[in-house]
Tab-separated table of C-alpha atoms and ligand atoms in Angstrom:
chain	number	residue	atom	x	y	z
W	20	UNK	CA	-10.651	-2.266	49.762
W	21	UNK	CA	-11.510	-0.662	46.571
W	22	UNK	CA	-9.900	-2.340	43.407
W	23	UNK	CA	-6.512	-0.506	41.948
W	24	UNK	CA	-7.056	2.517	40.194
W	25	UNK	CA	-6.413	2.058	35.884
W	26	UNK	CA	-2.875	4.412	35.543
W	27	UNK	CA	-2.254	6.116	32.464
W	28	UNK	CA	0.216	3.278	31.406
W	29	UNK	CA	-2.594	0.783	31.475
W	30	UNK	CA	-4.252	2.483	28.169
W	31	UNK	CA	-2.552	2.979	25.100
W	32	UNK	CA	-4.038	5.381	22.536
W	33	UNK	CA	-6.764	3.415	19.690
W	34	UNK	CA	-4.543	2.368	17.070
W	35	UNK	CA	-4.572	-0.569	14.384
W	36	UNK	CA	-6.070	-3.624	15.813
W	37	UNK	CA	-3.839	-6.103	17.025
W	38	UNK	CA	-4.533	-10.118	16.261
W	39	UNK	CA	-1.710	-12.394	16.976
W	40	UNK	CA	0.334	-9.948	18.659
W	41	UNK	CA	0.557	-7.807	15.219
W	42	UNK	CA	-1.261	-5.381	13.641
W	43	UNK	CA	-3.643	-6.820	11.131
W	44	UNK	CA	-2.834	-6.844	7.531
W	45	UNK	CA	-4.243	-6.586	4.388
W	46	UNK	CA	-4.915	-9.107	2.272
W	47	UNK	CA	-6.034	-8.503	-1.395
W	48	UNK	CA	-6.242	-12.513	-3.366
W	49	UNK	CA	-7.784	-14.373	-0.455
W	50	UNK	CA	-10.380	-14.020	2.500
W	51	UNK	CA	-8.816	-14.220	5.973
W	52	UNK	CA	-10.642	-14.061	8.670
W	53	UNK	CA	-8.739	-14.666	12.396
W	54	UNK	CA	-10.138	-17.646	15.091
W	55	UNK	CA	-9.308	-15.930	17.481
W	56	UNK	CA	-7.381	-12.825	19.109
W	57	UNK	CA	-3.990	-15.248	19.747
W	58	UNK	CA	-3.311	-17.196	16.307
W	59	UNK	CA	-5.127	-19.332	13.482
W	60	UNK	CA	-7.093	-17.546	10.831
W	61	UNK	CA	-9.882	-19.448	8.117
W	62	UNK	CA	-8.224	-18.517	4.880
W	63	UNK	CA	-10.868	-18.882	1.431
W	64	UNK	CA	-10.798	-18.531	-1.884
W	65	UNK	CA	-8.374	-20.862	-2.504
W	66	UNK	CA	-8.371	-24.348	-4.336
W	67	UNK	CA	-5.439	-26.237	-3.032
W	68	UNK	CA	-5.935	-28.931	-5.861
W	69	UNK	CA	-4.493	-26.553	-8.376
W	70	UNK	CA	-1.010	-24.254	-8.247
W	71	UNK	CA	-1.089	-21.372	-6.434
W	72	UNK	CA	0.156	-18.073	-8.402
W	73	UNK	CA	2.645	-16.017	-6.991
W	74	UNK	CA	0.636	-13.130	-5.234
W	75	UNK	CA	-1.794	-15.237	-3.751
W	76	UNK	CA	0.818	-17.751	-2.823
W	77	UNK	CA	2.741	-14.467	-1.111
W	78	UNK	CA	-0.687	-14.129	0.553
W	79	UNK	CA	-0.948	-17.063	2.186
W	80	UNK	CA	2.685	-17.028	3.659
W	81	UNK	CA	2.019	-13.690	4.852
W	82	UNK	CA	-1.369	-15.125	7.136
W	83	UNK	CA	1.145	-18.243	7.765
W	84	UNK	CA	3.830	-15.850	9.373
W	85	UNK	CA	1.416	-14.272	11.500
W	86	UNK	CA	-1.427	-16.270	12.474
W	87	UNK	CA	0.582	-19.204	12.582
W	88	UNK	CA	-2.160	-21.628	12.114
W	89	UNK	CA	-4.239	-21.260	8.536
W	90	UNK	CA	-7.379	-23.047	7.572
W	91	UNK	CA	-8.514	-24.500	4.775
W	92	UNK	CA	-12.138	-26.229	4.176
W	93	UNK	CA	-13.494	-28.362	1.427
W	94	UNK	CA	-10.221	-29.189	0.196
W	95	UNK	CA	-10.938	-32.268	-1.533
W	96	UNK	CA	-6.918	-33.319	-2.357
W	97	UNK	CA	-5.128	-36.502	-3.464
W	98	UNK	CA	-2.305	-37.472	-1.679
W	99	UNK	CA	-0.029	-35.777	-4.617
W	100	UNK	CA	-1.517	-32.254	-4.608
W	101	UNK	CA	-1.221	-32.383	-0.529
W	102	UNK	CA	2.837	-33.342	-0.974
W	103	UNK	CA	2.468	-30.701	-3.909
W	104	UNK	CA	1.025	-28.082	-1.696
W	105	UNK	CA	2.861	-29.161	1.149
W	106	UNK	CA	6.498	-28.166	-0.665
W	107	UNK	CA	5.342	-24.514	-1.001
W	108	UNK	CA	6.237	-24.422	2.520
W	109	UNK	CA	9.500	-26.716	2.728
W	110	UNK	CA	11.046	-30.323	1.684
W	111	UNK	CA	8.999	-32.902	2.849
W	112	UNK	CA	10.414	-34.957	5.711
W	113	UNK	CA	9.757	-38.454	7.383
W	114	UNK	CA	9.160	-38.815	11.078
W	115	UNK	CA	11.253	-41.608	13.438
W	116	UNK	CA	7.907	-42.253	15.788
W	117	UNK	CA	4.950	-41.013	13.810
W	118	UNK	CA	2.804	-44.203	11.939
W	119	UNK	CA	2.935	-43.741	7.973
W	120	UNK	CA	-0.039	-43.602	6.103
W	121	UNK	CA	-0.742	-46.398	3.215
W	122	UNK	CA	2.040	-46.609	1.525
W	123	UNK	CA	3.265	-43.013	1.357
W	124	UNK	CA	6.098	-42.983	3.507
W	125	UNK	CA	6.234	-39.363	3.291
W	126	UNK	CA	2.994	-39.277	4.898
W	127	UNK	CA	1.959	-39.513	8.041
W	128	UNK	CA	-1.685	-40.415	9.956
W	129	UNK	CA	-3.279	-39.716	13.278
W	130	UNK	CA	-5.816	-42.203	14.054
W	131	UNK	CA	-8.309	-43.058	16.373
W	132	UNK	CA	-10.421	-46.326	15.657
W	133	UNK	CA	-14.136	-45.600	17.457
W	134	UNK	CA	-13.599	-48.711	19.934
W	135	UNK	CA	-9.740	-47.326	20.866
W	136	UNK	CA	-8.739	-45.409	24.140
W	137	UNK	CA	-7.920	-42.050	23.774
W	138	UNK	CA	-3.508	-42.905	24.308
W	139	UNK	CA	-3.105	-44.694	21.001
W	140	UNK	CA	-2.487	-41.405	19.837
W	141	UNK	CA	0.920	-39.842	21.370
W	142	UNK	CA	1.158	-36.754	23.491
W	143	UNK	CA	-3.019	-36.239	23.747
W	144	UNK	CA	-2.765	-34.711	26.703
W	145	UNK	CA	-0.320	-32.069	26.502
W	146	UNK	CA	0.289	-29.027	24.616
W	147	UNK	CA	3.634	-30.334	22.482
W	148	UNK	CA	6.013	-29.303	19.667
W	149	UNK	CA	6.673	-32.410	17.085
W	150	UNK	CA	9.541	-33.819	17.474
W	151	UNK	CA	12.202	-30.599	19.366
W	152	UNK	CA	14.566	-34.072	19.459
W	153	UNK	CA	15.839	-33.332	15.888
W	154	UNK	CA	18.560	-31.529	14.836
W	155	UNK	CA	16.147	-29.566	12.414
W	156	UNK	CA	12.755	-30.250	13.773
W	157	UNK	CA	9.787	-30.234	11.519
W	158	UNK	CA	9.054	-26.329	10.127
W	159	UNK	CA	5.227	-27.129	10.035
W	160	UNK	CA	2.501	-29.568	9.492
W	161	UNK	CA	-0.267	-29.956	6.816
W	162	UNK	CA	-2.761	-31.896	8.588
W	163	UNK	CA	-5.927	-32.984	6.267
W	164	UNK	CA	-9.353	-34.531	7.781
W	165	UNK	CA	-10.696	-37.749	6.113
W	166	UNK	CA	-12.867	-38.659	8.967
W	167	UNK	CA	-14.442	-36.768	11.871
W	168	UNK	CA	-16.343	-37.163	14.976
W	169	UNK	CA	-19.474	-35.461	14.829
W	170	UNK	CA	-18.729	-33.220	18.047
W	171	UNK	CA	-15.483	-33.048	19.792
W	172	UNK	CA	-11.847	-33.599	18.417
W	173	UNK	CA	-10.628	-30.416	17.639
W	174	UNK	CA	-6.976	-29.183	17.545
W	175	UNK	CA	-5.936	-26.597	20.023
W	176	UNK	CA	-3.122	-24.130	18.893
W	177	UNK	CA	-1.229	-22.093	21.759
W	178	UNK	CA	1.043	-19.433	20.725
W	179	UNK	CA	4.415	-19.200	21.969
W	180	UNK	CA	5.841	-15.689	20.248
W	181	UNK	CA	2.724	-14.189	22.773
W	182	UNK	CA	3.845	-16.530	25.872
W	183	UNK	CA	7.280	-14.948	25.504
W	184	UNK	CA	6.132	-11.680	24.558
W	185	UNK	CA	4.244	-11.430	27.922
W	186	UNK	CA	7.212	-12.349	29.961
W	187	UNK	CA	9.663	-9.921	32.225
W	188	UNK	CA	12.276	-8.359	31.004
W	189	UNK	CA	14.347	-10.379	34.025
W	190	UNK	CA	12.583	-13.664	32.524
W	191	UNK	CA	13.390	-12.974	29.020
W	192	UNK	CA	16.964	-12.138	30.031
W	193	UNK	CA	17.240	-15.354	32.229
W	194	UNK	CA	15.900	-17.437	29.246
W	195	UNK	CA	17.793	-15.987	26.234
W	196	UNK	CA	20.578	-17.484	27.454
W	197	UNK	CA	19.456	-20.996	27.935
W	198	UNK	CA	19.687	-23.902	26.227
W	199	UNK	CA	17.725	-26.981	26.111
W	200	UNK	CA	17.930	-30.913	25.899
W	201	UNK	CA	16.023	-32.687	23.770
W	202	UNK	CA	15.783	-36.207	23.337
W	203	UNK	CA	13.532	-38.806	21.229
W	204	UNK	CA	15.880	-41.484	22.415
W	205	UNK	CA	13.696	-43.498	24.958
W	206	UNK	CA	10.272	-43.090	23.653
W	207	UNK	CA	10.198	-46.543	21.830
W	208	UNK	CA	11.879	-48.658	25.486
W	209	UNK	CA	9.327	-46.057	27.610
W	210	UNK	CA	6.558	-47.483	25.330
W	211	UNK	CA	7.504	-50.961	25.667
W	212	UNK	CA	7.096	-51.016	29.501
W	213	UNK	CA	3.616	-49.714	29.460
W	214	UNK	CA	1.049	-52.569	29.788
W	215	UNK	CA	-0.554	-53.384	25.431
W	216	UNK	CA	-3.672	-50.928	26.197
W	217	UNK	CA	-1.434	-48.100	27.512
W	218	UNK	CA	1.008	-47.941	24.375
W	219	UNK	CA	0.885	-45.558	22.083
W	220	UNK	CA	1.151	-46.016	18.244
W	221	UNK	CA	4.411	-45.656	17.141
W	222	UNK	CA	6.404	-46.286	13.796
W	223	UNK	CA	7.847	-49.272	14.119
W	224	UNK	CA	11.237	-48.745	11.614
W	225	UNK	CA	13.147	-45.913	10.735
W	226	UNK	CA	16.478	-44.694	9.426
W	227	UNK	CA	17.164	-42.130	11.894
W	228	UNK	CA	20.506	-42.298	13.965
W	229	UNK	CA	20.833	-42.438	17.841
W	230	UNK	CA	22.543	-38.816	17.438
W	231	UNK	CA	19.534	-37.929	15.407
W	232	UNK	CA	17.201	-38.304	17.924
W	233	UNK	CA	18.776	-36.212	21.016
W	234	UNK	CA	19.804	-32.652	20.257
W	235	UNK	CA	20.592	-28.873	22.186
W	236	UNK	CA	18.205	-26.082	20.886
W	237	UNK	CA	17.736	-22.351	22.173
W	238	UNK	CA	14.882	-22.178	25.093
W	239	UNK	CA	13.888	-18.644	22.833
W	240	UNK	CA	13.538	-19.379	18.999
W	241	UNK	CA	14.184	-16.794	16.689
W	242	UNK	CA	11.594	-16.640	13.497
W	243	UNK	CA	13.849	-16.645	10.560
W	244	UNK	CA	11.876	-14.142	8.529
W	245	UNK	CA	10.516	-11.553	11.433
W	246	UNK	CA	13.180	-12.008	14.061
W	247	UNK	CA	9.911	-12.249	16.605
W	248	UNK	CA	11.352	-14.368	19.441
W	249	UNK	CA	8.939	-17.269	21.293
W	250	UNK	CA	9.523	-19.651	24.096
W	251	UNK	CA	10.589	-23.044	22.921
W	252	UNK	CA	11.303	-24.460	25.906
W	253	UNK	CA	8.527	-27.389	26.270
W	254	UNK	CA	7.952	-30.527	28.638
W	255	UNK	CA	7.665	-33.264	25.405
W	256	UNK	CA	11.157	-34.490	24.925
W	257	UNK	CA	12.526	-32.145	27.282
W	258	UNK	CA	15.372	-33.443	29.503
W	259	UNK	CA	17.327	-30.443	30.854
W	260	UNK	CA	18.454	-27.299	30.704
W	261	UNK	CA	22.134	-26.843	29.660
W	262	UNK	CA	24.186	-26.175	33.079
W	263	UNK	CA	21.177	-26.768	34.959
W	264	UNK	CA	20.500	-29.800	37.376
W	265	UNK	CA	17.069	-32.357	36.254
W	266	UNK	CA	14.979	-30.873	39.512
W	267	UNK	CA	16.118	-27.061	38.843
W	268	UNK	CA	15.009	-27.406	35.242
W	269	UNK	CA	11.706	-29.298	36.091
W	270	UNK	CA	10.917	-26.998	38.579
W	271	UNK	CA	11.360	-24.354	35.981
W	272	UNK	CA	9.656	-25.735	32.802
W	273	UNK	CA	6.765	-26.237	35.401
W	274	UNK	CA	6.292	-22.667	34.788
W	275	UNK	CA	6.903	-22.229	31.335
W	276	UNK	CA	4.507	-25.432	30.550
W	277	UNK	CA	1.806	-23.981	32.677
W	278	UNK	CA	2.162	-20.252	30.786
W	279	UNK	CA	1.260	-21.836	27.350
W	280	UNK	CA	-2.356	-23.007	29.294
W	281	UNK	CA	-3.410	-19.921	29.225
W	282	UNK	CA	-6.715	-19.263	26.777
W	283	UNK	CA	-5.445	-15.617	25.793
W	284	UNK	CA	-2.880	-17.701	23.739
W	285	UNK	CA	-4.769	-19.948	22.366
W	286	UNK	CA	-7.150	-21.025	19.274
W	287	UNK	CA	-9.278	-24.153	18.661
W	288	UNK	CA	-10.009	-25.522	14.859
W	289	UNK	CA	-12.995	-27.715	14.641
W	290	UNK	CA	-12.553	-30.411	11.591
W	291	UNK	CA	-14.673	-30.828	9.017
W	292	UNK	CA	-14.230	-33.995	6.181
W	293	UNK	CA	-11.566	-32.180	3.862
W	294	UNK	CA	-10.699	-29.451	6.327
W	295	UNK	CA	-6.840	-28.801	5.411
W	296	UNK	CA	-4.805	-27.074	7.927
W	297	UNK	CA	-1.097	-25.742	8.342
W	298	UNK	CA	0.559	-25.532	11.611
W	299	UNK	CA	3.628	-23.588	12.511
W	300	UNK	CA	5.838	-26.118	14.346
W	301	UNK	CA	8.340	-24.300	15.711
W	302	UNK	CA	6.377	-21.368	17.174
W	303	UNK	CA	2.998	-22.868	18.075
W	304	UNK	CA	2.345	-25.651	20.805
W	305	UNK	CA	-0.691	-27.887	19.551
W	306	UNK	CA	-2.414	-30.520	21.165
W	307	UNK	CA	-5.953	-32.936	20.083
W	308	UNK	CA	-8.447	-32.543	22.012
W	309	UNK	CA	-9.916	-36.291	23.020
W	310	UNK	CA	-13.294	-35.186	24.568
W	311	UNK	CA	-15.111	-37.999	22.009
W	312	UNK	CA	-15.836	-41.670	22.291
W	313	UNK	CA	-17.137	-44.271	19.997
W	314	UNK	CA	-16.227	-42.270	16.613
W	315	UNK	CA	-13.241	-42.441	14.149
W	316	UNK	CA	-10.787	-39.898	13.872
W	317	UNK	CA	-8.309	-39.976	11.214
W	318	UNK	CA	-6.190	-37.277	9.855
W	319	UNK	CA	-3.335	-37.471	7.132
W	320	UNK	CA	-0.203	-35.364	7.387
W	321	UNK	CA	2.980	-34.209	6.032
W	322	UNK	CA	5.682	-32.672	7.604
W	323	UNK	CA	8.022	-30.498	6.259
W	324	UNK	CA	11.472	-29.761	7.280
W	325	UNK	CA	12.961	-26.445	9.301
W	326	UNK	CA	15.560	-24.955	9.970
W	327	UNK	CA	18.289	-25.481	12.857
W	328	UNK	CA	16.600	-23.616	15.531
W	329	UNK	CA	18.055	-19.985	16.123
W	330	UNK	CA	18.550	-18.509	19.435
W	331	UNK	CA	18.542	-14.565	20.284
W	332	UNK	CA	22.462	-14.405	19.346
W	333	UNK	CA	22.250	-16.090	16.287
W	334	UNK	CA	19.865	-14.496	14.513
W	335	UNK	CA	20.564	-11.426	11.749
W	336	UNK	CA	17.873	-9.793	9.273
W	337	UNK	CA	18.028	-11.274	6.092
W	338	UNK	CA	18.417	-8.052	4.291
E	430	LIG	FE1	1.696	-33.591	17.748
């Protein structure tokens, strides 16, 4: 058999490149330079201890928007001018399950001791959103490297406006109309079962409420600012599908959840000591990648609020 012929509708004419789904912009006050054809971009130029001025700051919301996933190096910050650079972005929030760091209880830490198992650290093994249980769930992260393994421990980004994008029209259809339950309710009662050296590391007080912590969100999120839709319909938290039964909606986000593996929508940030990166949380899945042993890992975090996620109905331009 010979392979299929390429038909005409298989080539579109040469045209702007396209990174992240978009075509690439310009960018006048900083260097940007993309990780990869799906998301995340190395952004330089820019000295995060100091206040950003307005047309660079524009700048780097406009890379944020579209790559999704922005890169900093050598940013040598105290915890203030990371919560100062952090609010550029949102209000800071606190998390119910994430461990604070020191005594910042606006900050949050990811660590790995070199003689731990790879689980202290929760959701390692699966692409994830942060916390989809909350009625706002967190806009984005701004995760900062104090210690690195030498090799291994990246962060891999997958993009969910291009796992949507890619879908059928009768998929997209089917999905725009769903809605999804999320729930952070169990995680603490799930963790206590689990024999000591399977338990993850958990925050051990917080002044969330039970109704807090279990909420319905759109399975297609609507950016705010571009109206671009993406999938947020993920297996972390997930419980159900509104109107759906627990084995027709597993059997479904099976799919979905097996979609966002693919490496055409994905990019991988190696850490450096003082690497600074911002993650979109509401349209990127991320996930560590635990391929080291016998080496610390330990990143500091804040995370700043969203919005109330908007579906494909409830979303208008803002002008
Ligand atoms: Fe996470």
């Amino acid at each position: 058999m010979s392979a299929s012929p390429i038909v005409d509708a298989d080539l579109e004419p040469a045209g702007t490149p396209i990174v992240a789904g978009l075509p690439m912009p310009t960018f006048k006050r900083i260097g940007v330079e993309p990780i990869s054809g799906a998301c995340g971009c190395e952004i330089s130029g820019v000295d995060l201890r100091r206040p950003l001025d307005e047309e660079t700051l524009a700048e780097v919301m406009k890379a944020f928007d579209q790559f999704l996933v922005i890169v900093f190096r050598d940013q040598d910050l105290t915890p203030e001018q990371h919560k100062a650079f952090s609010r550029y972005f949102g209000e800071i929030t606190e998390l119910p399950q994430a461990p604070t760091y020191g005594g910042h209880q606006d900050m949050q830490e990811v660590r790995r001791e070199a003689y731990e198992p790879e689980n202290v650290v929760p959701s390692f093994e699966h692409f994830h959103t942060d916390s989809p249980f909350l009625p706002q769930p967190p806009k984005c992260i701004v995760m900062r490297a104090l210690e690195v393994p030498q090799w291994g421990g990246d962060t891999a980004f997958s993009n969910a406006h291009l796992v949507y994008e890619h879908l059928s029209d009768g998929m997209k259809a089917l999905l725009d109309g769903l809605q999804v339950v999320y729930s952070g309710k169990d995680i603490w009662a799930k963790n206590e079962k689990l024999p000591p050296e399977k338990r993850l590391r958990l925050r051990e007080s917080h002044s969330f409420t039970e109704d807090q912590l279990e909420n319905i969100h759109p399975a297609v999120r609507v950016h705010p600012n571009t109206g671009r839709k993406a999938l947020f319909a993920t297996s972390a938290y997930f419980k159900r599908f509104v109107g759906w039964s627990e084995e027709e909606s597993r059997a479904l986000l099976a799919y979905l959840q097996g979609l966002a593996q693919h490496l055409h929508y994905h990019c991988r940030v190696k850490w450096k000591k003082d690497t600074l990166l911002v993650w979109d949380n509401r349209f990127t899945l991320h996930r560590g990648v635990h391929d080291f042993k016998y080496e610390r890992r330990h990143l500091i975090r804040t995370t700043v609020a969203g919005e109330r996620p908007l579906g494909p109905s409830d979303w208008r331009p803002l002008r």
